[in-house]
């Protein structure tokens, strides 16, 4: 695909650098913008630039925030001693949507991944350990995805916390509510049997 | 999904205005940009703005071009009296890729669509009729998609050309080369029988 215009070529190339967007889709998106009034393109262009240049992170939990402390960390009703460790803002949004968590978050900004060259020093781990060392955390809940990278990151943090008096837990893995057992994968089903909970307790949470 | 940041909210909103990109995907794309060095975002932002502000169209065929005349219209080896009517630059690219067409294009910039409020005056139809009136066109090939809108547009142009001495044709519709008959849709198969061509002719084009 060779374009008759360097400007078009450029815009399509930069658009196609986004994940999951190939050259064909990039061209479709760019042509769409050309058919719309030009202020739509200006708004998109400005919004991306402003976000990148003015982005700030909460001083406490490292979540994206326009203020020094994010809304969650600044809310006195939330329990700051209960801290949920997540990868990024999408996990915060997902957990917030459940309405079941009243503690604080700690956003790592990724997972330890030697293959992608991401080590502990590239993530917001030090500030978490500092918080724990100062005795500010009663319980730490690991809520990273259960992949090799997620498990490695959990374990790294767990080792750093050794000797401190705090509870560490992970979110429960099991069969999704409403799912049929026969379609569940073996690992999940196996874990859900090993980590079974007292029936009376399940009545309280349903 | 409520964000803790107005900047993030804004960027996600503008991104989700693109066709086929929902809020979830928009958030994924924006977070990706945040994880990359900031010049990637700057380049994308600048490329889109430059394209929109400096975009030019070929004075002859209305294709996107950085020069007064596009490469095709400026090429003396191409037959300017053979004109293929297409919707947008993607169709030009697709036909150019076949290497089978040595004429000029005329890019309409869309199709007549009362539902979307697009009338003949919103498209590059007038300049096409002028070219025809001046006797500059020997054959006009309609290559719009065979939808209600495409057919309407073809017919509108056809009526405008009444009384002029030029040939009008449309690209052949039929079973794709290599396709099995049993999986073809009825309309296409029906048309390919009605519009059958002499066997000797098919030998020349294969």
Coordinates of C-alpha atoms in Angstrom, one line a residue:
Chain A
X1 CA 0.0 0.0 0.0
X2 CA 1.8 3.1 -1.2
X3 CA 0.1 6.5 -0.7
X4 CA 0.1 9.5 -3.0
X5 CA 0.6 11.7 0.1
X6 CA 3.4 11.9 2.6
X7 CA 1.1 13.4 5.1
X8 CA -1.4 10.5 4.8
X9 CA 1.5 8.0 4.9
X10 CA 2.7 9.6 8.1
X11 CA -0.7 9.7 9.9
X12 CA -1.4 6.1 8.9
X13 CA 2.0 4.9 10.1
X14 CA 1.7 6.6 13.5
X15 CA -1.8 5.3 13.9
X16 CA -0.7 1.8 13.0
X17 CA 1.8 1.8 15.9
X18 CA -1.1 1.4 18.4
X19 CA -1.7 -2.2 19.6
X20 CA -4.2 -4.2 17.5
X21 CA -4.3 -1.6 14.7
X22 CA -2.9 -2.6 11.4
X23 CA -2.3 -0.4 8.3
X24 CA -5.7 -1.1 6.8
X25 CA -7.6 -0.1 10.0
X26 CA -5.3 2.8 10.5
X27 CA -6.2 4.1 7.0
X28 CA -9.9 3.6 7.7
X29 CA -9.6 5.6 10.9
X30 CA -7.6 8.4 9.3
X31 CA -10.0 8.7 6.3
X32 CA -12.8 8.9 8.8
X33 CA -11.2 11.9 10.5
X34 CA -10.7 13.5 7.1
X35 CA -14.5 13.2 6.4
X36 CA -15.4 14.8 9.7
X37 CA -15.2 18.5 10.6
X38 CA -11.6 19.4 11.4
X39 CA -12.2 20.3 15.0
X40 CA -12.7 16.6 15.8
X41 CA -9.2 15.9 14.7
X42 CA -7.9 18.9 16.6
X43 CA -9.7 17.7 19.8
X44 CA -8.2 14.2 19.5
X45 CA -4.7 15.5 18.7
X46 CA -4.9 18.0 21.7
X47 CA -6.4 15.5 24.1
X48 CA -3.6 12.9 23.5
X49 CA -0.9 15.6 23.8
X50 CA -2.3 17.1 26.9
X51 CA -2.7 13.7 28.6
X52 CA 0.9 12.7 27.8
X53 CA 2.4 16.1 28.8
X54 CA 0.3 16.8 31.9
X55 CA -0.3 13.4 33.2
X56 CA 0.0 13.1 37.0
X57 CA -0.1 10.1 39.3
X58 CA -1.5 9.9 42.9
X59 CA 1.4 10.4 45.3
X60 CA 0.1 7.6 47.5
X61 CA -1.2 4.8 45.2
X62 CA 0.3 5.9 41.8
X63 CA -3.1 5.7 40.1
X64 CA -3.7 8.3 37.3
X65 CA -5.0 11.5 38.9
X66 CA -5.3 15.2 38.2
X67 CA -4.8 16.0 41.9
X68 CA -1.9 15.3 44.3
X69 CA -4.0 12.6 46.0
X70 CA -6.5 10.6 43.9
X71 CA -10.2 10.6 44.9
X72 CA -9.9 7.2 46.6
X73 CA -6.8 8.0 48.7
X74 CA -8.3 11.4 49.6
X75 CA -11.5 9.8 50.8
X76 CA -11.4 9.6 54.7
X77 CA -14.2 6.9 54.7
X78 CA -11.9 4.4 53.0
X79 CA -9.6 2.1 55.0
X80 CA -6.0 3.0 54.2
X81 CA -4.7 0.0 56.1
X82 CA -6.3 -2.4 53.6
X83 CA -4.3 -2.2 50.4
X84 CA -5.1 -4.0 47.1
X85 CA -2.1 -4.4 44.7
X86 CA -3.1 -4.1 41.0
X87 CA -1.4 -3.7 37.7
X88 CA -3.0 -0.6 36.3
X89 CA -6.0 1.7 36.3
X90 CA -8.2 -0.7 34.5
X91 CA -8.0 -3.1 37.4
X92 CA -8.9 -0.3 39.8
X93 CA -12.0 0.6 37.6
X94 CA -13.0 -3.1 37.5
X95 CA -12.8 -3.6 41.3
X96 CA -14.4 -0.2 42.0
X97 CA -17.4 -1.3 39.8
X98 CA -18.1 -4.2 42.1
X99 CA -18.7 -1.8 45.0
X100 CA -17.2 -4.6 47.3
X101 CA -13.9 -2.9 48.3
X102 CA -13.5 -0.1 50.7
X103 CA -9.7 0.0 51.1
X104 CA -6.9 1.7 49.1
X105 CA -5.1 0.5 46.0
X106 CA -1.5 0.4 45.1
X107 CA -0.9 0.6 41.3
X108 CA 2.3 -1.2 40.3
X109 CA 2.2 0.1 36.7
X110 CA 3.0 -3.4 35.2
X111 CA 4.3 -6.8 36.2
X112 CA 7.8 -8.2 36.5
X113 CA 8.7 -9.6 33.1
X114 CA 12.3 -10.5 32.3
X115 CA 11.3 -11.2 28.7
X116 CA 10.1 -7.6 28.2
X117 CA 12.9 -6.3 30.3
X118 CA 10.7 -5.1 33.2
X119 CA 12.4 -5.6 36.6
X120 CA 11.2 -4.7 40.1
X121 CA 12.9 -1.3 39.8
X122 CA 10.7 -0.3 36.9
X123 CA 7.5 -0.8 38.9
X124 CA 6.1 1.1 42.0
X125 CA 7.2 -1.6 44.4
X126 CA 9.6 0.4 46.6
X127 CA 7.0 2.8 47.8
X128 CA 4.8 -0.2 48.7
X129 CA 7.5 -1.8 50.8
X130 CA 8.2 1.5 52.5
X131 CA 4.5 1.9 53.4
X132 CA 4.6 -1.7 54.8
X133 CA 7.8 -1.0 56.7
X134 CA 6.3 2.0 58.4
X135 CA 3.4 -0.2 59.6
X136 CA 0.8 1.5 57.5
X137 CA -0.6 -1.7 56.1
X138 CA -2.7 -4.2 58.0
X139 CA -3.6 -6.5 55.0
X140 CA -2.2 -6.6 51.5
X141 CA -4.4 -8.2 48.8
X142 CA -2.7 -9.4 45.6
X143 CA -5.0 -8.9 42.6
X144 CA -2.6 -9.3 39.7
X145 CA -3.6 -11.6 36.9
X146 CA -2.6 -15.3 37.5
X147 CA 0.0 -15.5 34.8
X148 CA 3.7 -16.3 35.1
X149 CA 4.5 -12.6 35.4
X150 CA 1.7 -12.0 37.9
X151 CA 2.8 -14.9 40.1
X152 CA 6.4 -13.8 39.9
X153 CA 5.5 -10.2 40.9
X154 CA 3.4 -11.4 43.8
X155 CA 6.1 -13.7 45.1
X156 CA 8.8 -10.9 44.8
X157 CA 6.7 -8.5 46.9
X158 CA 5.8 -11.3 49.3
X159 CA 9.5 -12.1 49.9
X160 CA 10.3 -8.4 50.5
X161 CA 7.6 -8.3 53.2
X162 CA 9.1 -11.2 55.2
X163 CA 9.3 -10.6 58.9
X164 CA 6.7 -7.8 58.9
X165 CA 3.5 -8.2 60.8
X166 CA 0.8 -7.9 58.1
X167 CA -1.6 -10.3 56.4
X168 CA -1.2 -11.0 52.8
X169 CA -4.0 -12.5 50.7
X170 CA -4.9 -13.1 47.0
X171 CA -8.3 -12.7 45.4
X172 CA -10.1 -16.0 45.1
X173 CA -9.8 -18.0 41.8
X174 CA -12.6 -20.3 40.9
X175 CA -15.6 -21.0 38.7
X176 CA -17.3 -17.7 37.7
X177 CA -20.7 -17.1 39.2
X178 CA -23.3 -18.6 36.7
X179 CA -20.8 -20.7 34.8
X180 CA -21.3 -24.4 34.0
X181 CA -18.7 -26.8 35.6
X182 CA -18.3 -28.9 32.5
X183 CA -17.0 -25.9 30.5
X184 CA -14.5 -24.8 33.1
X185 CA -10.8 -25.3 32.6
X186 CA -9.1 -28.0 34.7
X187 CA -6.7 -25.7 36.6
X188 CA -9.5 -23.4 37.7
X189 CA -11.8 -26.2 38.7
X190 CA -9.0 -27.9 40.5
X191 CA -8.2 -24.8 42.5
X192 CA -11.8 -24.1 43.3
X193 CA -12.0 -27.5 44.9
X194 CA -8.8 -27.2 46.8
X195 CA -9.7 -23.7 48.0
X196 CA -13.3 -24.5 48.9
X197 CA -15.0 -22.4 51.5
X198 CA -17.5 -23.2 54.3
X199 CA -21.0 -23.3 53.0
X200 CA -22.3 -20.9 55.7
X201 CA -19.7 -18.3 54.5
X202 CA -20.9 -18.6 50.9
X203 CA -24.4 -17.8 52.0
X204 CA -23.2 -14.5 53.4
X205 CA -21.4 -13.3 50.2
X206 CA -24.1 -14.3 47.7
Chain B
X1 CA -16.4 3.7 33.8
X2 CA -15.6 6.9 35.6
X3 CA -12.0 8.0 35.6
X4 CA -10.1 9.8 38.4
X5 CA -8.6 12.1 35.7
X6 CA -10.3 14.6 33.4
X7 CA -7.3 14.4 31.0
X8 CA -7.7 10.7 30.8
X9 CA -11.4 11.0 30.4
X10 CA -11.0 13.4 27.6
X11 CA -8.4 11.4 25.7
X12 CA -10.5 8.2 26.0
X13 CA -13.6 10.1 24.9
X14 CA -12.0 11.5 21.8
X15 CA -10.4 8.2 20.9
X16 CA -13.7 6.4 21.2
X17 CA -15.2 8.7 18.6
X18 CA -13.3 6.8 15.9
X19 CA -15.4 4.1 14.1
X20 CA -15.2 0.6 15.7
X21 CA -13.4 1.9 18.8
X22 CA -15.4 1.6 22.0
X23 CA -14.5 3.0 25.4
X24 CA -12.7 -0.1 26.6
X25 CA -10.5 -0.2 23.5
X26 CA -9.9 3.5 23.7
X27 CA -8.7 3.2 27.2
X28 CA -6.4 0.3 26.2
X29 CA -4.9 2.4 23.4
X30 CA -4.5 5.5 25.6
X31 CA -2.8 3.5 28.4
X32 CA -0.5 2.0 25.8
X33 CA 0.6 5.5 24.8
X34 CA 1.2 6.4 28.4
X35 CA 3.5 3.5 28.9
X36 CA 5.6 4.4 25.8
X37 CA 8.1 7.3 25.5
X38 CA 6.3 10.6 25.1
X39 CA 7.6 11.3 21.6
X40 CA 5.4 8.5 20.2
X41 CA 2.3 10.4 21.4
X42 CA 3.7 13.7 20.1
X43 CA 4.3 12.2 16.7
X44 CA 0.8 10.7 16.5
X45 CA -0.8 13.9 17.7
X46 CA 1.3 16.0 15.2
X47 CA 0.7 13.6 12.3
X48 CA -3.1 13.8 12.7
X49 CA -3.1 17.6 13.0
X50 CA -0.8 18.1 10.0
X51 CA -2.8 15.8 7.8
X52 CA -6.1 17.5 8.7
X53 CA -4.7 21.1 8.3
X54 CA -2.5 20.6 5.3
X55 CA -4.5 18.0 3.4
X56 CA -4.8 18.7 -0.3
X57 CA -6.7 17.0 -3.1
X58 CA -5.7 16.5 -6.7
X59 CA -7.3 19.3 -8.8
X60 CA -8.3 16.8 -11.4
X61 CA -9.4 13.6 -9.7
X62 CA -9.9 14.7 -6.1
X63 CA -7.7 12.0 -4.7
X64 CA -5.6 12.9 -1.7
X65 CA -2.3 14.3 -2.9
X66 CA 0.5 16.6 -1.6
X67 CA 0.9 18.2 -5.1
X68 CA -1.5 20.1 -7.4
X69 CA -1.9 17.0 -9.6
X70 CA -1.6 13.5 -8.1
X71 CA 0.9 11.1 -9.5
X72 CA -1.6 9.3 -11.6
X73 CA -3.1 12.4 -13.2
X74 CA 0.3 13.8 -13.7
X75 CA 1.6 10.7 -15.5
X76 CA 1.4 11.3 -19.3
X77 CA 1.4 7.5 -20.0
X78 CA -2.0 7.1 -18.5
X79 CA -5.2 7.4 -20.6
X80 CA -7.0 10.4 -19.3
X81 CA -10.1 9.6 -21.5
X82 CA -10.7 6.4 -19.6
X83 CA -12.1 7.4 -16.1
X84 CA -12.9 5.1 -13.3
X85 CA -15.4 6.5 -10.7
X86 CA -14.6 5.4 -7.1
X87 CA -15.7 6.3 -3.6
X88 CA -12.4 7.0 -1.9
X89 CA -8.7 6.6 -1.9
X90 CA -8.9 3.0 -0.6
X91 CA -10.6 2.0 -3.9
X92 CA -7.9 3.7 -5.9
X93 CA -5.3 1.8 -3.9
X94 CA -7.1 -1.5 -4.4
X95 CA -7.5 -1.1 -8.2
X96 CA -3.9 0.2 -8.6
X97 CA -2.7 -3.0 -6.8
X98 CA -4.2 -5.1 -9.6
X99 CA -2.0 -3.4 -12.2
X100 CA -4.8 -3.8 -14.7
X101 CA -6.0 -0.2 -15.1
X102 CA -4.1 2.4 -17.0
X103 CA -6.7 5.2 -17.0
X104 CA -7.5 8.0 -14.6
X105 CA -9.7 8.0 -11.5
X106 CA -12.4 10.3 -10.3
X107 CA -12.8 10.1 -6.5
X108 CA -16.4 11.1 -5.4
X109 CA -15.6 11.3 -1.7
X110 CA -18.6 9.2 -0.7
X111 CA -22.0 7.9 -2.0
X112 CA -25.4 9.5 -2.2
X113 CA -27.2 8.6 1.0
X114 CA -30.4 10.3 2.0
X115 CA -30.3 8.6 5.4
X116 CA -26.9 10.1 6.2
X117 CA -27.9 13.4 4.7
X118 CA -25.4 13.1 1.8
X119 CA -26.7 14.5 -1.5
X120 CA -25.1 14.9 -4.9
X121 CA -23.9 18.4 -4.0
X122 CA -21.8 17.0 -1.2
X123 CA -19.8 14.8 -3.6
X124 CA -17.4 15.6 -6.4
X125 CA -20.0 15.0 -9.1
X126 CA -20.2 18.4 -10.7
X127 CA -16.6 18.4 -11.8
X128 CA -17.1 14.9 -13.3
X129 CA -20.1 16.1 -15.4
X130 CA -18.1 19.2 -16.5
X131 CA -15.3 16.9 -17.7
X132 CA -17.8 14.8 -19.6
X133 CA -19.6 17.8 -21.1
X134 CA -16.2 19.1 -22.4
X135 CA -15.8 15.8 -24.2
X136 CA -12.8 14.8 -22.2
X137 CA -14.1 11.3 -21.3
X138 CA -14.4 8.4 -23.8
X139 CA -15.4 5.8 -21.3
X140 CA -16.7 6.1 -17.7
X141 CA -16.3 3.0 -15.5
X142 CA -18.5 2.8 -12.4
X143 CA -16.6 1.0 -9.6
X144 CA -18.8 1.9 -6.5
X145 CA -19.8 -0.8 -4.1
X146 CA -23.1 -2.5 -5.2
X147 CA -25.2 -1.3 -2.3
X148 CA -28.4 0.8 -2.4
X149 CA -26.2 3.9 -2.1
X150 CA -23.7 2.8 -4.7
X151 CA -26.5 2.0 -7.2
X152 CA -28.3 5.3 -6.5
X153 CA -25.1 7.2 -7.1
X154 CA -24.3 5.4 -10.3
X155 CA -27.8 6.0 -11.6
X156 CA -27.7 9.7 -10.7
X157 CA -24.5 10.2 -12.6
X158 CA -25.8 8.1 -15.5
X159 CA -28.9 10.3 -15.8
X160 CA -26.7 13.5 -15.8
X161 CA -24.7 12.1 -18.7
X162 CA -27.8 11.5 -20.9
X163 CA -27.3 12.6 -24.5
X164 CA -23.5 12.8 -24.3
X165 CA -21.5 10.5 -26.5
X166 CA -19.5 8.5 -24.1
X167 CA -19.5 4.8 -23.0
X168 CA -20.5 4.0 -19.5
X169 CA -19.7 0.6 -17.9
X170 CA -19.6 -1.0 -14.5
X171 CA -17.0 -3.4 -13.1
X172 CA -18.0 -7.1 -13.5
X173 CA -19.8 -8.7 -10.6
X174 CA -19.5 -12.5 -10.2
X175 CA -18.0 -15.4 -8.4
X176 CA -14.6 -14.6 -7.1
X177 CA -11.7 -16.3 -8.8
X178 CA -11.0 -19.6 -6.9
X179 CA -14.4 -19.6 -5.1
X180 CA -16.6 -22.6 -4.9
X181 CA -20.1 -22.1 -6.5
X182 CA -21.9 -23.8 -3.7
X183 CA -20.9 -21.2 -1.2
X184 CA -21.7 -18.2 -3.4
X185 CA -24.7 -16.1 -2.5
X186 CA -27.7 -16.4 -4.9
X187 CA -27.7 -12.8 -6.2
X188 CA -24.0 -12.9 -7.2
X189 CA -24.4 -16.4 -8.8
X190 CA -27.5 -15.3 -10.6
X191 CA -25.8 -12.2 -12.0
X192 CA -22.8 -14.1 -13.0
X193 CA -25.0 -16.4 -15.1
X194 CA -27.0 -13.5 -16.7
X195 CA -23.8 -11.6 -17.4
X196 CA -21.8 -14.6 -18.8
X197 CA -19.0 -13.8 -21.2
X198 CA -17.8 -15.7 -24.3
X199 CA -15.4 -18.5 -23.3
X200 CA -12.7 -17.2 -25.8
X201 CA -12.7 -13.9 -24.0
X202 CA -12.2 -15.5 -20.6
X203 CA -9.1 -17.2 -21.9
X204 CA -7.5 -13.8 -22.7
X205 CA -8.1 -12.3 -19.3
X206 CA -7.0 -15.3 -17.1

